[in-house]
Amino acid sequence: MATMAVAQRNYHRPRLVAAQLLSVALPGAFALFSHGGLEYGVMAVGALVLTFMIWRTALAHCLDVQEGIRKDQALNAQNQRFDAALNNMAQGLCMFDGDGRLLVCNRKYIELYGFSDDVVRPGIEFIDLLRHSVEVGNHSVADFDPLHDKFVEKMVSCESSTFLNELNDGRTIALSHQVMSSGGWVTTHEDVTERRHAEARIAHMARHDALTDLPNRAFFQERLREALVRIPARKQVAVLCLDLDRFKPVNDTLGHSVGDSILQQVAERLKECVRENDTVARIGGDEFAIIQSATFQPEAGKALAERIVSALGEPFYVGNQQISIGASVGISLGPQDSLDANQLLVNADLALYQAKAQGRGRYSFFVPAMDQQMQARRELEEDLRRAVVNGEFEVFYQPVINTHNEKIASFEALLRWNHPSKGMILPGNFIAAAEDIGLIVPVGEWTLRQACLEAAAWPKNIGISVNLSPIQFRVGGDLVRSVADALVVSGIDPERLEFEITEGVLLDETLETQTILGELRKLGVRFALDDFGTGYSSLSYLRSFPFNRIKIDQSFIRDIDTRSHALSIIRAVADLGTNLGMSITAEGIETAEQLEHVRSEGCSQAQGYHVGLPMDAEATSRLLEKSFPADDREAA
């Protein structure tokens, strides 16, 4: 028994057990053998056999204990790895048995909900855990019953599900639930608040303008379709399209940061003009659109348009800069004009085009005739593009005479379009379209070059004046280079070339415009202020830029015989020009009496149908040959 006890105490050291057994058995067996005799020999062998059997039993016990220890160690290591993995998960995890008692949960689960370690322990029932969640502020007490019912329905009746758990602190937890085959369930919990916010921001950005945070075109059309479905009887939905007047020059000259600030201010003013259930959207660039929800029309649409024109007509302030722009508005009504959202927007855009054609700060309602006009406009634009390619333009020349001797002083170059099917078209019918579609630059360059080439054959004292569009100062091309090239190619004296510019060129008196005018002046060309008297700031232009000639607008000439003040204005302008060292040209002279009036009031030059009609280059050459015989031409 003592030997067995020794073996048991040293089960983990089988060699030591063997040595101990042998140290006990071998001396006794040796003594028995040494005593001699058969019975002592048998006893010695039996002692050895017993020792061997004890050793085998001890070895087996040793191996069993060691195996048990290894299994315990392996299980403990596995549990440690499981705990490490469980507590290092990015998600919270909990497991309940079939009776709704907590089996296991990880550290993330406790932290996610702010649970107490003393309360949330294995064995707690699910309903008690939910009450604890209410206690720590995750849910309100009033929500407990519906919350419990929702969880029970998800956990018990469904094999698997994923749903969102909204907490009182604004966080959103996503729960993924799976029923276990042995009963109970396991859930994972993930805080998806930031992801949900990011998704919401992306969804918002997809439907809103980044600069103004207004709905974009796609969202606007979605809102419009919804509004058209819900129109009550005897009411209509109004769609207002508007764009800003004079915004592009401001954006180009003062910088995009200033332009962006103005657009943001425009958005705020528009929101102040509409009702809460109306929609304001930015549909591109400086274009905005509004859905005026169902109301009585056209009165409501008219009132809103007037508020918008008034609000956007007020100055804008960016830093220390005061900027005035304004807006034009087009309005269409549904279902009167259409029940299709896209068509209503098109109709409002057509009305906007009409409003802009009437001048700045106007509004206009859509009428069916506008669509026909737009179709004609598109046809005109296509014909214009073809005309540029095919060279269908021609320059006509109208004489300007000296009022003292009625001799030709110069000619004004006037563009004509020789349309293959419509005949000769005057510039008033196509110049605006050419400006809108960006063709005025190549057309203007061709007109300038052609006029200079044909004027090169005239007497040296006969000038040529060419009109410049405000667009030529803003869009594409290089005006100064074009003028320099025309002078070089034609060889005419720069002083014979004069540019007629209107208030539109100087209206946005930008550094770029001043630079271009200065560089043209350095080339030696002359300038005339056209249509003088029609702009509110014509006198300020005379102060800011040294013109060589003033052309009095023909509207004053027409009123000479009917309005006494017209003659007084002509007299005052003539005196002003004389004092400033400028020549004065009266436009629109149609009778001998008008010519006599302007001559007596001090106008040095006259132009109009009474003086001479516009004529082509060949007729102009014949007139000059008749007016300036060969000897006179040499002298000139």
JSON list of N, CA, C and O in Angstrom, two decimals, residues 434-484:
[
{"chain": "A", "resi": 434, "resn": "ALA", "atom": "N", "xyz": [-27.14, 85.56, -82.59]},
{"chain": "A", "resi": 434, "resn": "ALA", "atom": "CA", "xyz": [-25.71, 85.29, -82.75]},
{"chain": "A", "resi": 434, "resn": "ALA", "atom": "C", "xyz": [-24.97, 85.52, -81.44]},
{"chain": "A", "resi": 434, "resn": "ALA", "atom": "O", "xyz": [-24.03, 84.78, -81.10]},
{"chain": "A", "resi": 435, "resn": "GLU", "atom": "N", "xyz": [-25.38, 86.53, -80.68]},
{"chain": "A", "resi": 435, "resn": "GLU", "atom": "CA", "xyz": [-24.75, 86.78, -79.38]},
{"chain": "A", "resi": 435, "resn": "GLU", "atom": "C", "xyz": [-25.05, 85.65, -78.39]},
{"chain": "A", "resi": 435, "resn": "GLU", "atom": "O", "xyz": [-24.17, 85.20, -77.66]},
{"chain": "A", "resi": 436, "resn": "ASP", "atom": "N", "xyz": [-26.29, 85.18, -78.41]},
{"chain": "A", "resi": 436, "resn": "ASP", "atom": "CA", "xyz": [-26.69, 84.14, -77.45]},
{"chain": "A", "resi": 436, "resn": "ASP", "atom": "C", "xyz": [-25.96, 82.82, -77.69]},
{"chain": "A", "resi": 436, "resn": "ASP", "atom": "O", "xyz": [-25.66, 82.10, -76.74]},
{"chain": "A", "resi": 437, "resn": "ILE", "atom": "N", "xyz": [-25.70, 82.47, -78.95]},
{"chain": "A", "resi": 437, "resn": "ILE", "atom": "CA", "xyz": [-25.11, 81.16, -79.23]},
{"chain": "A", "resi": 437, "resn": "ILE", "atom": "C", "xyz": [-23.60, 81.25, -79.48]},
{"chain": "A", "resi": 437, "resn": "ILE", "atom": "O", "xyz": [-22.98, 80.29, -79.90]},
{"chain": "A", "resi": 438, "resn": "GLY", "atom": "N", "xyz": [-23.02, 82.43, -79.21]},
{"chain": "A", "resi": 438, "resn": "GLY", "atom": "CA", "xyz": [-21.58, 82.56, -79.27]},
{"chain": "A", "resi": 438, "resn": "GLY", "atom": "C", "xyz": [-20.99, 82.75, -80.65]},
{"chain": "A", "resi": 438, "resn": "GLY", "atom": "O", "xyz": [-19.78, 82.58, -80.83]},
{"chain": "A", "resi": 439, "resn": "LEU", "atom": "N", "xyz": [-21.82, 83.12, -81.64]},
{"chain": "A", "resi": 439, "resn": "LEU", "atom": "CA", "xyz": [-21.30, 83.32, -83.00]},
{"chain": "A", "resi": 439, "resn": "LEU", "atom": "C", "xyz": [-20.91, 84.77, -83.27]},
{"chain": "A", "resi": 439, "resn": "LEU", "atom": "O", "xyz": [-20.35, 85.06, -84.34]},
{"chain": "A", "resi": 440, "resn": "ILE", "atom": "N", "xyz": [-21.21, 85.67, -82.34]},
{"chain": "A", "resi": 440, "resn": "ILE", "atom": "CA", "xyz": [-20.94, 87.08, -82.61]},
{"chain": "A", "resi": 440, "resn": "ILE", "atom": "C", "xyz": [-19.45, 87.36, -82.74]},
{"chain": "A", "resi": 440, "resn": "ILE", "atom": "O", "xyz": [-19.04, 88.28, -83.45]},
{"chain": "A", "resi": 441, "resn": "VAL", "atom": "N", "xyz": [-18.61, 86.56, -82.07]},
{"chain": "A", "resi": 441, "resn": "VAL", "atom": "CA", "xyz": [-17.17, 86.79, -82.16]},
{"chain": "A", "resi": 441, "resn": "VAL", "atom": "C", "xyz": [-16.64, 86.49, -83.57]},
{"chain": "A", "resi": 441, "resn": "VAL", "atom": "O", "xyz": [-16.02, 87.36, -84.19]},
{"chain": "A", "resi": 442, "resn": "PRO", "atom": "N", "xyz": [-16.87, 85.29, -84.14]},
{"chain": "A", "resi": 442, "resn": "PRO", "atom": "CA", "xyz": [-16.38, 85.07, -85.52]},
{"chain": "A", "resi": 442, "resn": "PRO", "atom": "C", "xyz": [-17.07, 85.97, -86.54]},
{"chain": "A", "resi": 442, "resn": "PRO", "atom": "O", "xyz": [-16.43, 86.43, -87.51]},
{"chain": "A", "resi": 443, "resn": "VAL", "atom": "N", "xyz": [-18.38, 86.22, -86.36]},
{"chain": "A", "resi": 443, "resn": "VAL", "atom": "CA", "xyz": [-19.09, 87.11, -87.29]},
{"chain": "A", "resi": 443, "resn": "VAL", "atom": "C", "xyz": [-18.53, 88.52, -87.20]},
{"chain": "A", "resi": 443, "resn": "VAL", "atom": "O", "xyz": [-18.31, 89.20, -88.22]},
{"chain": "A", "resi": 444, "resn": "GLY", "atom": "N", "xyz": [-18.28, 88.99, -85.96]},
{"chain": "A", "resi": 444, "resn": "GLY", "atom": "CA", "xyz": [-17.73, 90.33, -85.78]},
{"chain": "A", "resi": 444, "resn": "GLY", "atom": "C", "xyz": [-16.33, 90.46, -86.37]},
{"chain": "A", "resi": 444, "resn": "GLY", "atom": "O", "xyz": [-15.99, 91.49, -86.96]},
{"chain": "A", "resi": 445, "resn": "GLU", "atom": "N", "xyz": [-15.50, 89.42, -86.20]},
{"chain": "A", "resi": 445, "resn": "GLU", "atom": "CA", "xyz": [-14.16, 89.46, -86.77]},
{"chain": "A", "resi": 445, "resn": "GLU", "atom": "C", "xyz": [-14.21, 89.52, -88.30]},
{"chain": "A", "resi": 445, "resn": "GLU", "atom": "O", "xyz": [-13.44, 90.27, -88.93]},
{"chain": "A", "resi": 446, "resn": "TRP", "atom": "N", "xyz": [-15.12, 88.75, -88.89]},
{"chain": "A", "resi": 446, "resn": "TRP", "atom": "CA", "xyz": [-15.23, 88.77, -90.35]},
{"chain": "A", "resi": 446, "resn": "TRP", "atom": "C", "xyz": [-15.71, 90.13, -90.83]},
{"chain": "A", "resi": 446, "resn": "TRP", "atom": "O", "xyz": [-15.19, 90.67, -91.82]},
{"chain": "A", "resi": 447, "resn": "THR", "atom": "N", "xyz": [-16.70, 90.72, -90.16]},
{"chain": "A", "resi": 447, "resn": "THR", "atom": "CA", "xyz": [-17.22, 92.02, -90.55]},
{"chain": "A", "resi": 447, "resn": "THR", "atom": "C", "xyz": [-16.12, 93.08, -90.50]},
{"chain": "A", "resi": 447, "resn": "THR", "atom": "O", "xyz": [-15.98, 93.90, -91.43]},
{"chain": "A", "resi": 448, "resn": "LEU", "atom": "N", "xyz": [-15.35, 93.10, -89.42]},
{"chain": "A", "resi": 448, "resn": "LEU", "atom": "CA", "xyz": [-14.26, 94.05, -89.27]},
{"chain": "A", "resi": 448, "resn": "LEU", "atom": "C", "xyz": [-13.24, 93.90, -90.39]},
{"chain": "A", "resi": 448, "resn": "LEU", "atom": "O", "xyz": [-12.83, 94.88, -91.04]},
{"chain": "A", "resi": 449, "resn": "ARG", "atom": "N", "xyz": [-12.82, 92.66, -90.63]},
{"chain": "A", "resi": 449, "resn": "ARG", "atom": "CA", "xyz": [-11.79, 92.42, -91.66]},
{"chain": "A", "resi": 449, "resn": "ARG", "atom": "C", "xyz": [-12.31, 92.82, -93.05]},
{"chain": "A", "resi": 449, "resn": "ARG", "atom": "O", "xyz": [-11.60, 93.47, -93.84]},
{"chain": "A", "resi": 450, "resn": "GLN", "atom": "N", "xyz": [-13.54, 92.47, -93.36]},
{"chain": "A", "resi": 450, "resn": "GLN", "atom": "CA", "xyz": [-14.11, 92.77, -94.67]},
{"chain": "A", "resi": 450, "resn": "GLN", "atom": "C", "xyz": [-14.27, 94.28, -94.86]},
{"chain": "A", "resi": 450, "resn": "GLN", "atom": "O", "xyz": [-13.96, 94.81, -95.94]},
{"chain": "A", "resi": 451, "resn": "ALA", "atom": "N", "xyz": [-14.75, 94.96, -93.81]},
{"chain": "A", "resi": 451, "resn": "ALA", "atom": "CA", "xyz": [-14.93, 96.41, -93.91]},
{"chain": "A", "resi": 451, "resn": "ALA", "atom": "C", "xyz": [-13.60, 97.12, -94.14]},
{"chain": "A", "resi": 451, "resn": "ALA", "atom": "O", "xyz": [-13.50, 98.05, -94.96]},
{"chain": "A", "resi": 452, "resn": "CYS", "atom": "N", "xyz": [-12.55, 96.69, -93.45]},
{"chain": "A", "resi": 452, "resn": "CYS", "atom": "CA", "xyz": [-11.24, 97.32, -93.61]},
{"chain": "A", "resi": 452, "resn": "CYS", "atom": "C", "xyz": [-10.67, 97.06, -95.01]},
{"chain": "A", "resi": 452, "resn": "CYS", "atom": "O", "xyz": [-10.07, 97.96, -95.64]},
{"chain": "A", "resi": 453, "resn": "LEU", "atom": "N", "xyz": [-10.83, 95.84, -95.50]},
{"chain": "A", "resi": 453, "resn": "LEU", "atom": "CA", "xyz": [-10.32, 95.51, -96.84]},
{"chain": "A", "resi": 453, "resn": "LEU", "atom": "C", "xyz": [-11.01, 96.35, -97.92]},
{"chain": "A", "resi": 453, "resn": "LEU", "atom": "O", "xyz": [-10.35, 96.85, -98.85]},
{"chain": "A", "resi": 454, "resn": "GLU", "atom": "N", "xyz": [-12.32, 96.52, -97.80]},
{"chain": "A", "resi": 454, "resn": "GLU", "atom": "CA", "xyz": [-13.04, 97.29, -98.82]},
{"chain": "A", "resi": 454, "resn": "GLU", "atom": "C", "xyz": [-12.81, 98.79, -98.66]},
{"chain": "A", "resi": 454, "resn": "GLU", "atom": "O", "xyz": [-12.75, 99.53, -99.65]},
{"chain": "A", "resi": 455, "resn": "ALA", "atom": "N", "xyz": [-12.61, 99.24, -97.43]},
{"chain": "A", "resi": 455, "resn": "ALA", "atom": "CA", "xyz": [-12.34, 100.66, -97.21]},
{"chain": "A", "resi": 455, "resn": "ALA", "atom": "C", "xyz": [-10.95, 101.06, -97.70]},
{"chain": "A", "resi": 455, "resn": "ALA", "atom": "O", "xyz": [-10.68, 102.24, -97.96]},
{"chain": "A", "resi": 456, "resn": "ALA", "atom": "N", "xyz": [-10.06, 100.07, -97.83]},
{"chain": "A", "resi": 456, "resn": "ALA", "atom": "CA", "xyz": [-8.69, 100.38, -98.29]},
{"chain": "A", "resi": 456, "resn": "ALA", "atom": "C", "xyz": [-8.68, 100.97, -99.69]},
{"chain": "A", "resi": 456, "resn": "ALA", "atom": "O", "xyz": [-7.75, 101.70, -100.06]},
{"chain": "A", "resi": 457, "resn": "ALA", "atom": "N", "xyz": [-9.73, 100.67, -100.49]},
{"chain": "A", "resi": 457, "resn": "ALA", "atom": "CA", "xyz": [-9.81, 101.19, -101.87]},
{"chain": "A", "resi": 457, "resn": "ALA", "atom": "C", "xyz": [-10.49, 102.56, -101.93]},
{"chain": "A", "resi": 457, "resn": "ALA", "atom": "O", "xyz": [-10.58, 103.15, -103.01]},
{"chain": "A", "resi": 458, "resn": "TRP", "atom": "N", "xyz": [-10.97, 103.08, -100.84]},
{"chain": "A", "resi": 458, "resn": "TRP", "atom": "CA", "xyz": [-11.65, 104.37, -100.83]},
{"chain": "A", "resi": 458, "resn": "TRP", "atom": "C", "xyz": [-10.63, 105.50, -100.74]},
{"chain": "A", "resi": 458, "resn": "TRP", "atom": "O", "xyz": [-9.46, 105.28, -100.44]},
{"chain": "A", "resi": 459, "resn": "PRO", "atom": "N", "xyz": [-11.10, 106.73, -100.93]},
{"chain": "A", "resi": 459, "resn": "PRO", "atom": "CA", "xyz": [-10.21, 107.89, -100.70]},
{"chain": "A", "resi": 459, "resn": "PRO", "atom": "C", "xyz": [-9.68, 107.89, -99.27]},
{"chain": "A", "resi": 459, "resn": "PRO", "atom": "O", "xyz": [-10.35, 107.44, -98.33]},
{"chain": "A", "resi": 460, "resn": "LYS", "atom": "N", "xyz": [-8.48, 108.38, -99.09]},
{"chain": "A", "resi": 460, "resn": "LYS", "atom": "CA", "xyz": [-7.78, 108.27, -97.81]},
{"chain": "A", "resi": 460, "resn": "LYS", "atom": "C", "xyz": [-8.43, 109.07, -96.68]},
{"chain": "A", "resi": 460, "resn": "LYS", "atom": "O", "xyz": [-8.13, 108.85, -95.52]},
{"chain": "A", "resi": 461, "resn": "ASN", "atom": "N", "xyz": [-9.31, 110.03, -97.06]},
{"chain": "A", "resi": 461, "resn": "ASN", "atom": "CA", "xyz": [-9.93, 110.84, -96.02]},
{"chain": "A", "resi": 461, "resn": "ASN", "atom": "C", "xyz": [-11.31, 110.33, -95.62]},
{"chain": "A", "resi": 461, "resn": "ASN", "atom": "O", "xyz": [-12.00, 110.98, -94.81]},
{"chain": "A", "resi": 462, "resn": "ILE", "atom": "N", "xyz": [-11.73, 109.19, -96.15]},
{"chain": "A", "resi": 462, "resn": "ILE", "atom": "CA", "xyz": [-13.04, 108.62, -95.84]},
{"chain": "A", "resi": 462, "resn": "ILE", "atom": "C", "xyz": [-12.88, 107.55, -94.76]},
{"chain": "A", "resi": 462, "resn": "ILE", "atom": "O", "xyz": [-12.14, 106.58, -94.94]},
{"chain": "A", "resi": 463, "resn": "GLY", "atom": "N", "xyz": [-13.55, 107.78, -93.64]},
{"chain": "A", "resi": 463, "resn": "GLY", "atom": "CA", "xyz": [-13.44, 106.84, -92.53]},
{"chain": "A", "resi": 463, "resn": "GLY", "atom": "C", "xyz": [-14.44, 105.69, -92.64]},
{"chain": "A", "resi": 463, "resn": "GLY", "atom": "O", "xyz": [-15.38, 105.72, -93.45]},
{"chain": "A", "resi": 464, "resn": "ILE", "atom": "N", "xyz": [-14.22, 104.69, -91.83]},
{"chain": "A", "resi": 464, "resn": "ILE", "atom": "CA", "xyz": [-15.12, 103.53, -91.77]},
{"chain": "A", "resi": 464, "resn": "ILE", "atom": "C", "xyz": [-15.40, 103.23, -90.28]},
{"chain": "A", "resi": 464, "resn": "ILE", "atom": "O", "xyz": [-14.47, 103.14, -89.48]},
{"chain": "A", "resi": 465, "resn": "SER", "atom": "N", "xyz": [-16.66, 103.13, -89.93]},
{"chain": "A", "resi": 465, "resn": "SER", "atom": "CA", "xyz": [-17.02, 102.82, -88.53]},
{"chain": "A", "resi": 465, "resn": "SER", "atom": "C", "xyz": [-17.66, 101.44, -88.48]},
{"chain": "A", "resi": 465, "resn": "SER", "atom": "O", "xyz": [-18.45, 101.07, -89.35]},
{"chain": "A", "resi": 466, "resn": "VAL", "atom": "N", "xyz": [-17.29, 100.71, -87.45]},
{"chain": "A", "resi": 466, "resn": "VAL", "atom": "CA", "xyz": [-17.75, 99.33, -87.26]},
{"chain": "A", "resi": 466, "resn": "VAL", "atom": "C", "xyz": [-18.34, 99.22, -85.86]},
{"chain": "A", "resi": 466, "resn": "VAL", "atom": "O", "xyz": [-17.76, 99.72, -84.89]},
{"chain": "A", "resi": 467, "resn": "ASN", "atom": "N", "xyz": [-19.47, 98.57, -85.76]},
{"chain": "A", "resi": 467, "resn": "ASN", "atom": "CA", "xyz": [-20.12, 98.37, -84.46]},
{"chain": "A", "resi": 467, "resn": "ASN", "atom": "C", "xyz": [-19.48, 97.20, -83.70]},
{"chain": "A", "resi": 467, "resn": "ASN", "atom": "O", "xyz": [-19.19, 96.17, -84.30]},
{"chain": "A", "resi": 468, "resn": "LEU", "atom": "N", "xyz": [-19.31, 97.38, -82.41]},
{"chain": "A", "resi": 468, "resn": "LEU", "atom": "CA", "xyz": [-18.81, 96.30, -81.55]},
{"chain": "A", "resi": 468, "resn": "LEU", "atom": "C", "xyz": [-19.91, 95.90, -80.57]},
{"chain": "A", "resi": 468, "resn": "LEU", "atom": "O", "xyz": [-20.55, 96.74, -79.94]},
{"chain": "A", "resi": 469, "resn": "SER", "atom": "N", "xyz": [-20.12, 94.59, -80.46]},
{"chain": "A", "resi": 469, "resn": "SER", "atom": "CA", "xyz": [-21.09, 94.07, -79.50]},
{"chain": "A", "resi": 469, "resn": "SER", "atom": "C", "xyz": [-20.45, 93.96, -78.12]},
{"chain": "A", "resi": 469, "resn": "SER", "atom": "O", "xyz": [-19.25, 93.66, -78.01]},
{"chain": "A", "resi": 470, "resn": "PRO", "atom": "N", "xyz": [-21.22, 94.20, -77.06]},
{"chain": "A", "resi": 470, "resn": "PRO", "atom": "CA", "xyz": [-20.67, 93.99, -75.71]},
{"chain": "A", "resi": 470, "resn": "PRO", "atom": "C", "xyz": [-20.13, 92.58, -75.51]},
{"chain": "A", "resi": 470, "resn": "PRO", "atom": "O", "xyz": [-19.18, 92.38, -74.74]},
{"chain": "A", "resi": 471, "resn": "ILE", "atom": "N", "xyz": [-20.71, 91.61, -76.22]},
{"chain": "A", "resi": 471, "resn": "ILE", "atom": "CA", "xyz": [-20.28, 90.22, -76.06]},
{"chain": "A", "resi": 471, "resn": "ILE", "atom": "C", "xyz": [-18.85, 90.05, -76.54]},
{"chain": "A", "resi": 471, "resn": "ILE", "atom": "O", "xyz": [-18.11, 89.20, -76.03]},
{"chain": "A", "resi": 472, "resn": "GLN", "atom": "N", "xyz": [-18.42, 90.84, -77.53]},
{"chain": "A", "resi": 472, "resn": "GLN", "atom": "CA", "xyz": [-17.07, 90.71, -78.06]},
{"chain": "A", "resi": 472, "resn": "GLN", "atom": "C", "xyz": [-16.01, 91.08, -77.02]},
{"chain": "A", "resi": 472, "resn": "GLN", "atom": "O", "xyz": [-14.85, 90.70, -77.15]},
{"chain": "A", "resi": 473, "resn": "PHE", "atom": "N", "xyz": [-16.43, 91.79, -75.98]},
{"chain": "A", "resi": 473, "resn": "PHE", "atom": "CA", "xyz": [-15.51, 92.14, -74.91]},
{"chain": "A", "resi": 473, "resn": "PHE", "atom": "C", "xyz": [-15.46, 91.07, -73.83]},
{"chain": "A", "resi": 473, "resn": "PHE", "atom": "O", "xyz": [-14.59, 91.08, -72.98]},
{"chain": "A", "resi": 474, "resn": "ARG", "atom": "N", "xyz": [-16.42, 90.13, -73.85]},
{"chain": "A", "resi": 474, "resn": "ARG", "atom": "CA", "xyz": [-16.55, 89.18, -72.74]},
{"chain": "A", "resi": 474, "resn": "ARG", "atom": "C", "xyz": [-16.31, 87.74, -73.16]},
{"chain": "A", "resi": 474, "resn": "ARG", "atom": "O", "xyz": [-15.88, 86.94, -72.34]},
{"chain": "A", "resi": 475, "resn": "VAL", "atom": "N", "xyz": [-16.65, 87.37, -74.38]},
{"chain": "A", "resi": 475, "resn": "VAL", "atom": "CA", "xyz": [-16.69, 85.95, -74.75]},
{"chain": "A", "resi": 475, "resn": "VAL", "atom": "C", "xyz": [-15.67, 85.65, -75.82]},
{"chain": "A", "resi": 475, "resn": "VAL", "atom": "O", "xyz": [-15.73, 86.21, -76.92]},
{"chain": "A", "resi": 476, "resn": "GLY", "atom": "N", "xyz": [-14.75, 84.75, -75.49]},
{"chain": "A", "resi": 476, "resn": "GLY", "atom": "CA", "xyz": [-13.86, 84.14, -76.48]},
{"chain": "A", "resi": 476, "resn": "GLY", "atom": "C", "xyz": [-13.10, 85.15, -77.34]},
{"chain": "A", "resi": 476, "resn": "GLY", "atom": "O", "xyz": [-13.29, 86.36, -77.28]},
{"chain": "A", "resi": 477, "resn": "GLY", "atom": "N", "xyz": [-12.23, 84.65, -78.19]},
{"chain": "A", "resi": 477, "resn": "GLY", "atom": "CA", "xyz": [-11.52, 85.47, -79.15]},
{"chain": "A", "resi": 477, "resn": "GLY", "atom": "C", "xyz": [-10.58, 86.47, -78.49]},
{"chain": "A", "resi": 477, "resn": "GLY", "atom": "O", "xyz": [-10.48, 86.60, -77.28]},
{"chain": "A", "resi": 478, "resn": "ASP", "atom": "N", "xyz": [-9.91, 87.25, -79.32]},
{"chain": "A", "resi": 478, "resn": "ASP", "atom": "CA", "xyz": [-8.99, 88.28, -78.85]},
{"chain": "A", "resi": 478, "resn": "ASP", "atom": "C", "xyz": [-9.25, 89.51, -79.70]},
{"chain": "A", "resi": 478, "resn": "ASP", "atom": "O", "xyz": [-8.77, 89.64, -80.83]},
{"chain": "A", "resi": 479, "resn": "LEU", "atom": "N", "xyz": [-10.08, 90.42, -79.16]},
{"chain": "A", "resi": 479, "resn": "LEU", "atom": "CA", "xyz": [-10.52, 91.57, -79.94]},
{"chain": "A", "resi": 479, "resn": "LEU", "atom": "C", "xyz": [-9.36, 92.43, -80.40]},
{"chain": "A", "resi": 479, "resn": "LEU", "atom": "O", "xyz": [-9.31, 92.87, -81.56]},
{"chain": "A", "resi": 480, "resn": "VAL", "atom": "N", "xyz": [-8.42, 92.69, -79.51]},
{"chain": "A", "resi": 480, "resn": "VAL", "atom": "CA", "xyz": [-7.28, 93.55, -79.86]},
{"chain": "A", "resi": 480, "resn": "VAL", "atom": "C", "xyz": [-6.46, 92.92, -80.99]},
{"chain": "A", "resi": 480, "resn": "VAL", "atom": "O", "xyz": [-6.07, 93.60, -81.94]},
{"chain": "A", "resi": 481, "resn": "ARG", "atom": "N", "xyz": [-6.22, 91.61, -80.89]},
{"chain": "A", "resi": 481, "resn": "ARG", "atom": "CA", "xyz": [-5.47, 90.93, -81.95]},
{"chain": "A", "resi": 481, "resn": "ARG", "atom": "C", "xyz": [-6.22, 90.99, -83.27]},
{"chain": "A", "resi": 481, "resn": "ARG", "atom": "O", "xyz": [-5.62, 91.22, -84.34]},
{"chain": "A", "resi": 482, "resn": "SER", "atom": "N", "xyz": [-7.54, 90.79, -83.25]},
{"chain": "A", "resi": 482, "resn": "SER", "atom": "CA", "xyz": [-8.34, 90.83, -84.47]},
{"chain": "A", "resi": 482, "resn": "SER", "atom": "C", "xyz": [-8.26, 92.19, -85.14]},
{"chain": "A", "resi": 482, "resn": "SER", "atom": "O", "xyz": [-8.14, 92.30, -86.37]},
{"chain": "A", "resi": 483, "resn": "VAL", "atom": "N", "xyz": [-8.32, 93.27, -84.33]},
{"chain": "A", "resi": 483, "resn": "VAL", "atom": "CA", "xyz": [-8.24, 94.62, -84.89]},
{"chain": "A", "resi": 483, "resn": "VAL", "atom": "C", "xyz": [-6.85, 94.86, -85.49]},
{"chain": "A", "resi": 483, "resn": "VAL", "atom": "O", "xyz": [-6.73, 95.40, -86.62]},
{"chain": "A", "resi": 484, "resn": "ALA", "atom": "N", "xyz": [-5.83, 94.46, -84.78]},
{"chain": "A", "resi": 484, "resn": "ALA", "atom": "CA", "xyz": [-4.46, 94.65, -85.28]},
{"chain": "A", "resi": 484, "resn": "ALA", "atom": "C", "xyz": [-4.25, 93.90, -86.59]},
{"chain": "A", "resi": 484, "resn": "ALA", "atom": "O", "xyz": [-3.65, 94.43, -87.55]}
]
